[in-house]
Short mmCIF file of C-alpha atoms in Angstrom, two decimals:
data_model
loop_
_atom_site.label_atom_id
_atom_site.label_comp_id
_atom_site.label_asym_id
_atom_site.label_seq_id
_atom_site.Cartn_x
_atom_site.Cartn_y
_atom_site.Cartn_z
CA MET A 1 13.82 -11.90 -10.71
CA TYR A 2 17.64 -11.82 -9.87
CA GLN A 3 20.30 -11.43 -12.80
CA ARG A 4 23.52 -12.28 -12.05
CA THR A 5 26.33 -9.62 -12.65
CA GLU A 6 29.37 -10.85 -10.98
CA SER A 7 30.99 -12.56 -13.97
CA GLN A 8 33.34 -10.23 -14.73
CA MET A 9 35.37 -7.80 -12.23
CA ILE A 10 35.72 -3.84 -12.68
CA MET A 11 38.76 -2.60 -12.49
CA PRO A 12 39.83 0.43 -10.42
CA GLY A 13 40.81 2.14 -13.79
CA ASP A 14 37.28 1.48 -15.42
CA PHE A 15 35.47 3.54 -12.48
CA PHE A 16 33.99 6.77 -14.10
CA LEU A 17 34.53 9.35 -12.16
CA PRO A 18 32.40 12.75 -13.39
CA PHE A 19 34.87 15.38 -11.74
CA GLY A 20 38.12 13.76 -13.20
CA GLY A 21 40.86 11.63 -11.65
CA LYS A 22 40.88 7.60 -11.13
CA LEU A 23 40.71 5.86 -8.15
CA ALA A 24 43.76 4.63 -6.05
CA GLU A 25 44.65 0.86 -6.77
CA ASP A 26 46.16 0.80 -2.95
CA ASN A 27 43.10 1.91 -1.19
CA ARG A 28 41.48 -0.32 1.28
CA TRP A 29 37.99 -0.47 -0.23
CA VAL A 30 39.48 -1.42 -3.65
CA LEU A 31 41.48 -4.12 -2.06
CA LEU A 32 38.77 -5.50 -0.29
CA ALA A 33 36.65 -5.52 -3.46
CA GLN A 34 39.56 -7.77 -4.90
CA MET A 35 39.34 -10.14 -1.59
CA ILE A 36 36.02 -11.55 -1.53
CA PRO A 37 34.81 -14.13 -4.41
CA TRP A 38 31.59 -12.23 -5.48
CA TRP A 39 30.87 -14.83 -8.16
CA LYS A 40 30.88 -17.54 -5.68
CA ILE A 41 28.36 -15.72 -3.22
CA GLU A 42 26.21 -14.92 -5.91
CA GLU A 43 25.65 -19.01 -6.62
CA LYS A 44 24.09 -19.05 -3.28
CA TYR A 45 22.47 -15.87 -2.89
CA ALA A 46 20.75 -16.18 -6.33
CA LYS A 47 19.00 -19.63 -5.00
CA ASN A 48 16.67 -17.32 -2.87
CA PHE A 49 14.94 -15.93 -6.00
CA LYS A 50 12.36 -17.78 -8.16
CA LYS A 51 13.50 -18.17 -11.70
CA SER A 52 11.37 -16.30 -13.59
CA LEU A 53 11.59 -13.47 -16.15
CA LYS A 54 9.01 -11.21 -14.85
CA GLY A 55 8.86 -8.88 -11.92
CA GLN A 56 11.42 -6.49 -10.32
CA LYS A 57 14.76 -6.85 -10.80
CA ALA A 58 16.63 -7.80 -7.48
CA VAL A 59 19.71 -6.13 -5.84
CA SER A 60 22.62 -7.62 -6.69
CA ILE A 61 24.61 -9.64 -4.41
CA ARG A 62 27.79 -7.51 -4.14
CA VAL A 63 25.13 -4.50 -3.47
CA ALA A 64 23.71 -6.26 -0.81
CA LEU A 65 26.69 -8.05 1.04
CA GLY A 66 28.72 -5.00 0.30
CA ALA A 67 26.37 -2.84 1.80
CA LEU A 68 26.24 -4.93 5.11
CA ILE A 69 30.46 -5.19 5.41
CA ILE A 70 30.25 -1.25 4.93
CA GLN A 71 27.59 -0.55 7.87
CA GLU A 72 29.99 -3.24 10.09
CA ARG A 73 33.00 -1.70 9.27
CA LEU A 74 31.80 1.89 9.89
CA GLY A 75 29.39 1.13 12.59
CA THR A 76 26.63 3.03 11.15
CA ASP A 77 23.11 2.65 11.41
CA ASP A 78 21.10 1.76 7.87
CA ARG A 79 20.29 5.42 6.72
CA GLU A 80 23.92 6.39 7.77
CA THR A 81 25.07 4.02 5.62
CA LEU A 82 23.28 5.38 2.48
CA ARG A 83 24.66 8.57 3.55
CA GLN A 84 28.41 7.50 3.38
CA ILE A 85 27.87 5.42 0.21
CA LEU A 86 26.51 8.60 -1.83
CA GLU A 87 29.60 10.46 -0.33
CA ASN A 88 32.36 8.20 -1.26
CA PRO A 89 33.22 6.83 -4.56
CA TYR A 90 35.49 3.76 -3.07
CA LEU A 91 32.27 3.07 -1.42
CA GLN A 92 30.20 2.93 -4.68
CA TYR A 93 33.24 1.03 -6.42
CA PHE A 94 33.32 -1.70 -3.63
CA LEU A 95 29.25 -2.17 -4.27
CA GLY A 96 30.05 -2.81 -7.99
CA LEU A 97 28.98 0.42 -9.34
CA PRO A 98 30.22 1.15 -12.99
CA GLU A 99 30.64 4.58 -12.10
CA TYR A 100 29.89 7.47 -9.41
CA GLN A 101 26.30 8.07 -8.90
CA TYR A 102 24.19 10.97 -7.42
CA ARG A 103 21.04 8.85 -6.37
CA ARG A 104 20.99 6.23 -3.86
CA PRO A 105 21.30 2.92 -5.30
CA PHE A 106 18.67 1.52 -3.18
CA HIS A 107 16.40 2.34 -0.03
CA HIS A 108 17.38 2.15 3.24
CA SER A 109 14.47 -0.41 4.48
CA LEU A 110 16.35 -2.81 2.15
CA MET A 111 19.28 -3.28 4.66
CA THR A 112 16.79 -5.55 6.82
CA HIS A 113 15.86 -7.88 3.61
CA PHE A 114 19.79 -8.01 2.63
CA ARG A 115 20.44 -9.32 6.52
CA LYS A 116 17.38 -11.89 6.18
CA ARG A 117 18.36 -13.29 2.56
CA LEU A 118 21.81 -13.75 3.40
CA GLY A 119 21.75 -15.55 6.51
CA GLY A 120 24.44 -16.66 8.77
CA GLU A 121 25.47 -19.66 7.05
CA ILE A 122 26.20 -17.78 3.59
CA ILE A 123 27.97 -15.25 5.73
CA ASP A 124 30.20 -18.29 7.63
CA GLU A 125 30.71 -19.43 4.51
CA VAL A 126 32.14 -16.73 2.89
CA ASN A 127 34.33 -16.15 6.12
CA GLU A 128 35.36 -19.56 5.53
CA TRP A 129 36.54 -18.41 2.41
CA ILE A 130 38.03 -15.25 3.31
CA ALA A 131 40.31 -16.80 5.98
CA LEU A 132 41.38 -20.01 4.37
CA GLU A 133 42.45 -18.65 1.16
CA GLU A 134 45.95 -17.05 2.43
CA SER A 135 46.74 -20.34 3.93
CA ARG A 136 46.01 -22.20 0.98
CA ASN A 137 47.75 -20.37 -1.10
CA ASN A 138 51.01 -20.77 1.36
CA SER A 139 50.45 -24.21 1.11
CA GLU A 140 50.08 -25.13 -2.45
CA SER A 141 52.92 -25.96 -4.22
CA PRO A 142 53.84 -27.32 -7.84
CA ASP A 143 53.57 -31.03 -8.36
CA GLN A 144 56.54 -32.90 -8.77
CA SER A 145 55.88 -35.78 -11.36
CA ASP A 146 58.33 -38.24 -11.50
CA ASP A 147 56.81 -39.71 -14.59
CA ASP A 148 57.46 -36.34 -16.76
CA ASP A 149 61.03 -36.03 -15.35
CA ASP A 150 62.35 -39.67 -16.48
CA PRO A 151 61.80 -40.67 -20.12
CA SER A 152 63.04 -44.30 -19.61
CA GLY A 153 61.51 -45.37 -16.14
CA GLY A 154 58.00 -44.00 -17.05
CA ALA A 155 57.77 -46.01 -20.35
CA ALA A 156 59.42 -49.20 -19.02
CA ALA A 157 56.78 -48.84 -16.17
CA HIS A 158 53.81 -48.85 -18.85
CA THR A 159 55.47 -51.70 -20.97
CA SER A 160 56.12 -53.64 -18.35
CA ASP A 161 52.68 -54.24 -16.89
CA GLU A 162 49.99 -52.59 -18.50
CA SER A 163 47.18 -54.25 -16.31
CA ALA A 164 48.27 -53.02 -13.34
CA GLU A 165 46.49 -50.17 -11.45
CA PRO A 166 48.42 -47.21 -10.11
CA GLN A 167 48.79 -47.15 -6.23
CA PRO A 168 47.60 -44.35 -4.28
CA ARG A 169 50.49 -42.56 -2.61
CA GLN A 170 50.45 -42.61 1.18
CA ILE A 171 50.50 -39.47 2.79
CA GLU A 172 51.47 -39.49 6.28
CA LEU A 173 49.45 -37.01 8.10
CA THR A 174 51.19 -34.94 11.08
CA ASN A 175 49.63 -32.88 13.47
CA GLU A 176 50.53 -29.13 12.60
CA GLY A 177 49.43 -25.74 14.12
CA GLU A 178 47.37 -24.36 16.94
CA LEU A 179 43.92 -23.98 17.49
CA LEU A 180 42.33 -21.59 20.20
CA LEU A 181 38.93 -21.90 21.36
CA ASP A 182 37.16 -19.67 23.73
CA ALA A 183 33.43 -18.14 24.14
CA ILE A 184 31.64 -14.93 24.82
CA CYS A 185 28.79 -13.37 25.28
CA ALA A 186 27.38 -10.88 22.39
CA PRO A 187 25.11 -8.40 24.48
CA ALA A 188 21.72 -7.53 22.74
CA ASP A 189 20.81 -4.12 22.68
CA ILE A 190 18.11 -4.06 25.49
CA ALA A 191 17.66 -2.68 29.07
CA TYR A 192 18.69 -4.16 32.34
CA PRO A 193 15.88 -6.35 32.85
CA THR A 194 14.07 -6.91 36.38
CA ASP A 195 10.91 -8.62 37.41
CA LEU A 196 8.89 -5.53 38.37
CA SER A 197 10.17 -3.42 34.85
CA LEU A 198 8.93 -6.81 32.77
CA LEU A 199 5.69 -6.69 34.33
CA ASN A 200 5.28 -2.80 34.07
CA GLN A 201 5.86 -3.40 30.61
CA ALA A 202 3.77 -6.23 30.10
CA ARG A 203 0.74 -4.25 31.53
CA GLU A 204 1.32 -1.23 29.27
CA LYS A 205 1.09 -3.16 26.32
CA LEU A 206 -1.97 -4.94 27.41
CA GLU A 207 -3.67 -1.62 28.18
CA GLN A 208 -3.08 -0.88 24.24
CA ILE A 209 -4.65 -4.14 23.50
CA ILE A 210 -7.57 -3.39 25.02
CA ASP A 211 -7.79 0.38 23.73
CA ILE A 212 -7.88 -1.50 20.06
CA LEU A 213 -10.13 -4.59 20.82
CA HIS A 214 -13.04 -1.94 22.60
CA GLU A 215 -12.43 0.49 19.73
CA PRO A 216 -15.71 -0.96 17.50
CA GLU A 217 -17.62 -1.22 20.70
CA ARG A 218 -17.09 2.69 21.90
CA GLY A 219 -20.57 4.04 22.70
CA LYS A 220 -22.43 0.60 22.55
CA THR A 221 -20.87 -1.04 25.44
CA ARG A 222 -18.84 0.11 29.02
CA LYS A 223 -15.37 -0.18 28.77
CA PRO A 224 -14.11 -2.59 31.08
CA ARG A 225 -11.91 -0.90 34.06
CA ILE A 226 -8.20 -1.48 33.82
CA TYR A 227 -6.99 0.67 36.88
CA ARG A 228 -4.31 1.84 34.47
CA GLU A 229 -3.72 4.85 36.27
CA ARG A 230 -3.53 3.07 40.08
CA ALA A 231 -1.18 0.57 38.47
CA ARG A 232 1.24 3.31 37.28
CA LYS A 233 1.32 5.27 40.50
CA ALA A 234 1.97 1.84 42.31
CA TYR A 235 4.70 0.67 40.11
CA LEU A 236 6.38 4.26 40.14
CA ALA A 237 6.36 4.03 44.18
CA VAL A 238 8.93 1.58 43.98
CA ALA A 239 10.95 2.15 40.98
CA LYS A 240 11.52 5.69 42.47
CA GLN A 241 13.12 4.21 45.12
CA ARG A 242 16.95 4.08 45.41
CA ARG A 243 17.34 0.77 47.60
CA VAL A 244 14.28 -1.51 47.92
CA LYS A 245 13.59 -4.10 50.41
CA PRO A 246 13.03 -7.51 49.27
CA ARG A 247 9.98 -7.54 51.13
CA THR A 248 9.03 -4.31 49.41
CA MET A 249 9.76 -5.20 45.99
CA ARG A 250 7.86 -9.20 46.39
CA LYS A 251 4.81 -6.82 47.22
CA ALA A 252 5.11 -4.48 44.22
CA ILE A 253 5.67 -7.72 42.24
CA ARG A 254 2.61 -9.25 43.57
CA LYS A 255 0.39 -5.95 42.57
CA GLN A 256 1.64 -5.68 39.25
CA LEU A 257 0.81 -9.64 38.61
CA ARG A 258 -2.55 -8.90 39.72
CA PHE A 259 -3.00 -6.02 37.16
CA VAL A 260 -1.54 -8.27 34.48
CA SER A 261 -3.47 -11.09 34.95
CA ARG A 262 -6.70 -8.63 35.10
CA ASP A 263 -5.85 -7.40 32.11
CA LEU A 264 -5.35 -10.45 30.33
CA ARG A 265 -9.06 -11.55 31.52
CA ILE A 266 -10.41 -8.52 30.03
CA ILE A 267 -8.77 -9.43 26.51
CA ALA A 268 -10.03 -13.04 26.56
CA GLU A 269 -13.40 -11.91 27.29
CA LEU A 270 -13.28 -9.29 24.15
CA ALA A 271 -11.42 -11.85 21.69
CA SER A 272 -14.53 -13.86 22.82
CA THR A 273 -16.67 -11.90 20.89
CA GLY A 274 -14.91 -9.55 18.33
CA GLY A 275 -11.63 -12.00 18.25
CA LEU A 276 -8.32 -10.88 17.89
CA THR A 277 -7.91 -10.13 14.18
CA ARG A 278 -8.31 -6.54 14.51
CA LEU A 279 -4.93 -6.67 16.30
CA PRO A 280 -1.38 -5.90 14.34
CA ARG A 281 1.11 -8.86 13.84
CA ARG A 282 3.36 -7.18 16.13
CA MET A 283 0.97 -6.76 19.06
CA TYR A 284 -0.51 -10.11 18.44
CA LYS A 285 3.07 -11.87 19.00
CA GLU A 286 3.79 -9.52 21.84
CA LEU A 287 0.29 -10.87 23.34
CA LEU A 288 1.77 -14.46 23.26
CA VAL A 289 5.08 -13.02 24.76
CA ILE A 290 3.28 -11.46 27.48
CA GLN A 291 1.07 -14.83 28.79
CA GLU A 292 4.33 -16.62 28.63
CA LEU A 293 6.23 -14.40 30.64
CA VAL A 294 3.30 -13.77 33.13
CA ARG A 295 3.38 -17.89 33.49
CA GLN A 296 7.11 -17.53 33.95
CA GLN A 297 6.76 -14.63 36.83
CA GLN A 298 3.71 -16.34 38.66
CA ALA A 299 5.78 -19.41 39.14
CA MET A 300 8.79 -17.65 40.37
CA TYR A 301 6.86 -15.71 42.82
CA ASP A 302 5.26 -18.50 44.22
CA LYS A 303 8.17 -20.62 44.51
CA ARG A 304 10.50 -17.76 45.59
CA THR A 305 12.67 -17.90 43.21
CA HIS A 306 14.60 -15.86 40.32
CA SER A 307 15.58 -18.42 37.81
CA VAL A 308 12.95 -20.08 35.48
CA PRO A 309 13.60 -22.71 32.41
CA ASP A 310 13.89 -20.41 29.21
CA ARG A 311 13.21 -17.08 31.14
CA ILE A 312 11.69 -14.12 28.72
CA VAL A 313 14.08 -11.22 29.53
CA SER A 314 12.51 -8.92 27.00
CA ILE A 315 9.09 -8.94 25.10
CA ALA A 316 10.40 -7.55 22.16
CA GLN A 317 13.20 -9.60 21.79
CA PRO A 318 11.85 -12.91 23.64
CA HIS A 319 14.77 -15.01 21.78
CA VAL A 320 17.39 -13.47 24.44
CA ARG A 321 18.13 -15.52 27.63
CA PRO A 322 20.47 -14.74 30.68
CA ILE A 323 24.16 -15.72 30.18
CA VAL A 324 25.94 -16.40 33.15
CA ARG A 325 29.21 -15.70 32.86
CA GLY A 326 30.39 -14.91 36.10
CA LYS A 327 32.45 -11.77 35.21
CA ALA A 328 33.86 -9.46 37.55
CA ARG A 329 31.99 -6.61 35.62
CA ALA A 330 29.33 -8.44 34.50
CA ASN A 331 27.98 -11.46 36.30
CA VAL A 332 25.02 -12.06 34.08
CA GLU A 333 24.75 -10.88 30.34
CA PHE A 334 21.52 -10.96 28.15
CA GLY A 335 22.34 -12.08 24.69
CA ALA A 336 23.75 -14.92 22.65
CA LYS A 337 26.46 -16.96 23.36
CA LEU A 338 29.15 -17.46 20.55
CA ALA A 339 32.40 -20.12 20.82
CA ILE A 340 35.03 -18.85 18.35
CA SER A 341 38.05 -20.66 16.95
CA VAL A 342 40.88 -18.64 15.85
CA VAL A 343 44.02 -19.80 13.64
CA ASN A 344 46.71 -17.71 12.32
CA GLY A 345 44.97 -14.59 13.70
CA TYR A 346 41.79 -15.69 11.67
CA ALA A 347 38.50 -16.28 13.37
CA PHE A 348 36.21 -18.65 12.99
CA ARG A 349 32.26 -19.27 14.76
CA GLU A 350 32.05 -22.63 16.07
CA HIS A 351 29.04 -22.54 17.98
CA LEU A 352 26.01 -20.04 18.44
CA SER A 353 23.36 -20.24 20.89
CA TRP A 354 21.00 -18.04 22.71
CA ASP A 355 20.50 -20.57 25.07
CA ASN A 356 23.62 -20.93 27.92
CA TYR A 357 25.60 -24.09 26.95
CA ASN A 358 29.04 -25.36 28.59
CA GLU A 359 31.44 -24.28 25.91
CA GLY A 360 33.84 -27.48 26.92
CA GLN A 361 31.35 -29.51 24.78
CA THR A 362 32.40 -27.64 21.44
CA LEU A 363 36.02 -29.04 21.36
CA GLN A 364 35.96 -32.18 19.74
CA ALA A 365 33.76 -30.43 16.82
CA ALA A 366 36.08 -27.40 16.54
CA VAL A 367 38.93 -29.87 16.28
CA GLU A 368 37.42 -32.00 13.42
CA ARG A 369 36.33 -28.85 11.40
CA TYR A 370 39.73 -27.84 11.79
CA ARG A 371 40.81 -31.22 10.07
CA ALA A 372 38.06 -30.40 7.62
CA ARG A 373 39.72 -27.16 6.68
CA PHE A 374 43.57 -27.77 7.10
CA GLY A 375 43.97 -31.77 6.47
CA THR A 376 45.44 -32.07 9.55
CA TYR A 377 44.88 -32.44 13.71
CA PRO A 378 46.18 -29.18 15.32
CA LYS A 379 49.40 -29.85 17.12
CA ALA A 380 48.12 -28.03 20.20
CA VAL A 381 44.63 -26.84 21.50
CA LEU A 382 45.02 -23.54 23.91
CA ALA A 383 41.71 -22.98 25.56
CA ASP A 384 40.68 -22.53 29.12
CA GLN A 385 40.42 -24.99 32.15
CA ILE A 386 36.69 -25.55 31.39
CA TYR A 387 37.79 -27.20 27.98
CA ARG A 388 39.81 -29.76 30.32
CA THR A 389 37.37 -32.69 30.44
CA ARG A 390 37.54 -36.15 30.60
CA ASP A 391 36.23 -36.59 27.49
CA ASN A 392 38.50 -33.85 25.75
CA LEU A 393 41.44 -35.07 27.41
CA ARG A 394 40.80 -38.64 25.93
CA PHE A 395 40.10 -37.11 22.57
CA CYS A 396 43.33 -35.24 22.36
CA LYS A 397 45.40 -38.18 23.76
CA GLU A 398 43.88 -40.25 20.90
CA LYS A 399 44.63 -37.43 17.99
CA GLY A 400 47.89 -36.61 19.71
CA ILE A 401 46.90 -33.24 20.12
CA ARG A 402 48.36 -31.48 23.46
CA LEU A 403 45.67 -29.69 25.43
CA SER A 404 46.90 -26.81 27.47
CA GLY A 405 47.15 -26.70 31.03
CA PRO A 406 48.93 -28.81 33.69
CA GLN A 407 49.21 -32.42 33.20
CA LEU A 408 47.32 -34.78 35.37
CA GLY A 409 48.63 -37.20 38.29
CA ARG A 410 52.10 -36.69 39.70
CA PRO A 411 54.35 -33.76 39.34
CA SER A 412 57.13 -35.10 36.82
CA ALA A 413 60.72 -34.28 37.17
CA ASP A 414 60.77 -31.72 34.18
CA GLN A 415 58.54 -29.37 36.02
CA GLN A 416 60.43 -25.97 34.74
CA GLU A 417 60.19 -27.14 31.24
CA GLN A 418 56.15 -27.50 31.83
CA LYS A 419 56.02 -24.14 33.45
CA LYS A 420 57.73 -22.55 30.51
CA ILE A 421 55.11 -24.41 28.17
CA ALA A 422 52.21 -23.59 30.15
CA LYS A 423 53.40 -19.43 30.03
CA ALA A 424 53.72 -20.10 26.34
CA ASP A 425 50.72 -21.37 26.14
CA THR A 426 49.11 -18.30 28.32
CA THR A 427 50.78 -16.03 26.00
CA ALA A 428 49.48 -17.47 22.97
CA ARG A 429 46.28 -17.75 24.05
CA ASN A 430 45.76 -13.88 24.52
CA ALA A 431 45.03 -13.90 20.69
CA VAL A 432 41.22 -14.81 21.11
CA GLU A 433 40.84 -12.78 23.74
CA GLY A 434 42.42 -9.98 21.56
CA LYS A 435 39.70 -10.83 18.89
CA PHE A 436 36.88 -10.36 21.68
CA GLY A 437 37.99 -7.13 22.39
CA GLU A 438 38.60 -5.96 18.92
CA GLY A 439 35.40 -7.05 18.04
CA LYS A 440 33.49 -5.26 20.94
CA ARG A 441 35.55 -2.18 20.72
CA SER A 442 35.61 -1.75 16.59
CA TYR A 443 32.90 -3.76 15.24
CA GLY A 444 29.87 -3.98 17.58
CA LEU A 445 30.20 -7.05 18.86
CA GLY A 446 29.58 -5.68 22.25
CA ARG A 447 25.80 -4.88 21.57
CA ILE A 448 23.99 -6.25 18.65
CA ARG A 449 21.56 -3.53 17.59
CA ALA A 450 19.29 -6.06 15.34
CA HIS A 451 15.93 -7.19 17.05
CA LEU A 452 15.17 -10.30 15.17
CA GLN A 453 16.88 -13.88 15.99
CA THR A 454 18.10 -14.21 12.43
CA THR A 455 19.40 -10.83 11.58
CA SER A 456 21.38 -10.95 14.95
CA GLU A 457 22.77 -14.14 14.19
CA THR A 458 23.68 -12.37 10.64
CA ILE A 459 25.09 -9.55 12.10
CA ILE A 460 27.57 -11.55 14.11
CA GLY A 461 28.73 -13.44 11.45
CA LEU A 462 29.26 -10.19 9.35
CA GLN A 463 31.07 -8.90 12.23
CA LEU A 464 33.47 -11.92 11.88
CA LEU A 465 33.95 -11.71 8.71
CA VAL A 466 34.78 -7.85 8.67
CA MET A 467 37.58 -8.74 11.09
CA ASN A 468 39.33 -11.41 8.86
CA LEU A 469 39.01 -8.88 6.19
CA GLU A 470 40.72 -6.38 8.39
CA LYS A 471 43.39 -9.22 9.18
CA ARG A 472 43.98 -9.90 5.15
CA LEU A 473 44.49 -6.54 4.50
CA ARG A 474 47.07 -5.76 7.66
CA VAL A 475 48.82 -8.66 5.90
CA LEU A 476 48.91 -7.19 2.01
CA PHE A 477 50.32 -3.95 3.88
CA LEU A 478 53.12 -5.89 5.75
CA PRO A 479 55.58 -6.27 3.23
CA VAL A 480 55.04 -2.15 1.96
CA LEU A 481 55.48 -1.25 5.97
CA GLN A 482 58.40 -3.31 6.06
CA TRP A 483 60.12 -1.97 2.68
CA LEU A 484 59.52 1.34 4.39
CA LEU A 485 60.84 0.55 7.79
CA SER A 486 63.97 -0.77 6.07
CA ARG A 487 64.56 2.60 4.05
CA LEU A 488 63.81 4.35 6.94
CA ALA A 489 66.55 2.94 8.77
CA VAL A 490 68.70 3.15 6.12
CA ARG A 491 68.63 6.77 5.85
CA LEU A 492 69.09 6.83 9.65
CA LEU A 493 72.41 5.42 9.03
CA LEU A 494 73.54 7.28 6.21
CA LEU A 495 73.14 10.20 8.76
CA PRO A 496 76.21 12.09 9.72
#
């Protein structure tokens, strides 16, 4: 059962503090609470619950989403997030509590349910509302009606031809603004995968499964031999070496493949008699993943290659894929590939996939979303060389959009002007690189600690949302900062 609670906003002065005083209205958490359209998010969040008056009351959307925003902003885990909320009255006000309380508003285990219920789509929509609110406020202007200001012309128009239909105003759409595009890999929190380590991990998990399946037959039948100590010794003999020759590594992989294949045959024999119902759900999922992992490793061993379609690099997170980026620091990263666009300092998620893809294919869809958001096509698209495909160049030319980069064909006479434009584009495009750096250093985009695919996508959306909220805060504090700087400059001028 879900009960709507966000129909009325609680003001900072109405928040009761048992130890006296009141909340500061210019505090960042107070301002953030006023920025977020809680009632609009509640309409979507309430659809996840059945319409019934029975059952336990669900946690409100403000508590759920607010706790996730606090966690991503402070960079804490689930338990530490609850501790921070209990110790800070501003965080409790941000969650919509009417007064300071000493008890936790929910159990820390509910944080996972919050991430599942909200999902990446709702978070992206909230991000759209937050990021577009400022641009819409700047673009709105009062309507200028000629009929009200002209008392004679309006009446004459209606009396002359009452049957004439009103003609819609012809609005000429012009290209405005700049669209910045780029892609990045959001690495998952997994150990660097190697073929040998993955097979060793799979063997250890299969041995635990064999122990569970054989437990009811303990004392009745003899347990199959799995050579646990021998397999562990063979793995450590190679894993402890600082430098391993390719021939030695191939031999070690062949041994581990034999041990793992033997364990799978034993599990199949035990399952034929007692079934797999005794296994926990987690182990059953891991067994399915290991079967596919062994098939891929055997295929790579037979073909003497290190690549295979949909390669599994983590048993706990089988959705993670290797993303080849070609960077100097890390040639291959393991996580989700994220394509974003930056407009006026605000970041929007354009495409997210756990499989590697060509980010140049996202340009046309990003341009169309730009038009849906702002009503016009961008004047220029600033992107890498990989976006300059023939289809993208043709598309931008048809829409009157300038795509950054050198022009095709022979050099023109105004080479100096083109160099100035290219330099200006490179300088402006640094904003999207700055967004990636901000997300990785301050908001956890450099390591996604969630395990499930859905919750990982939710966290990535939350990190973009928090970055945009911080951008809105800087915009609000900018006039105050300018006023303080002007007062300081006046005082410095008055000094003798």
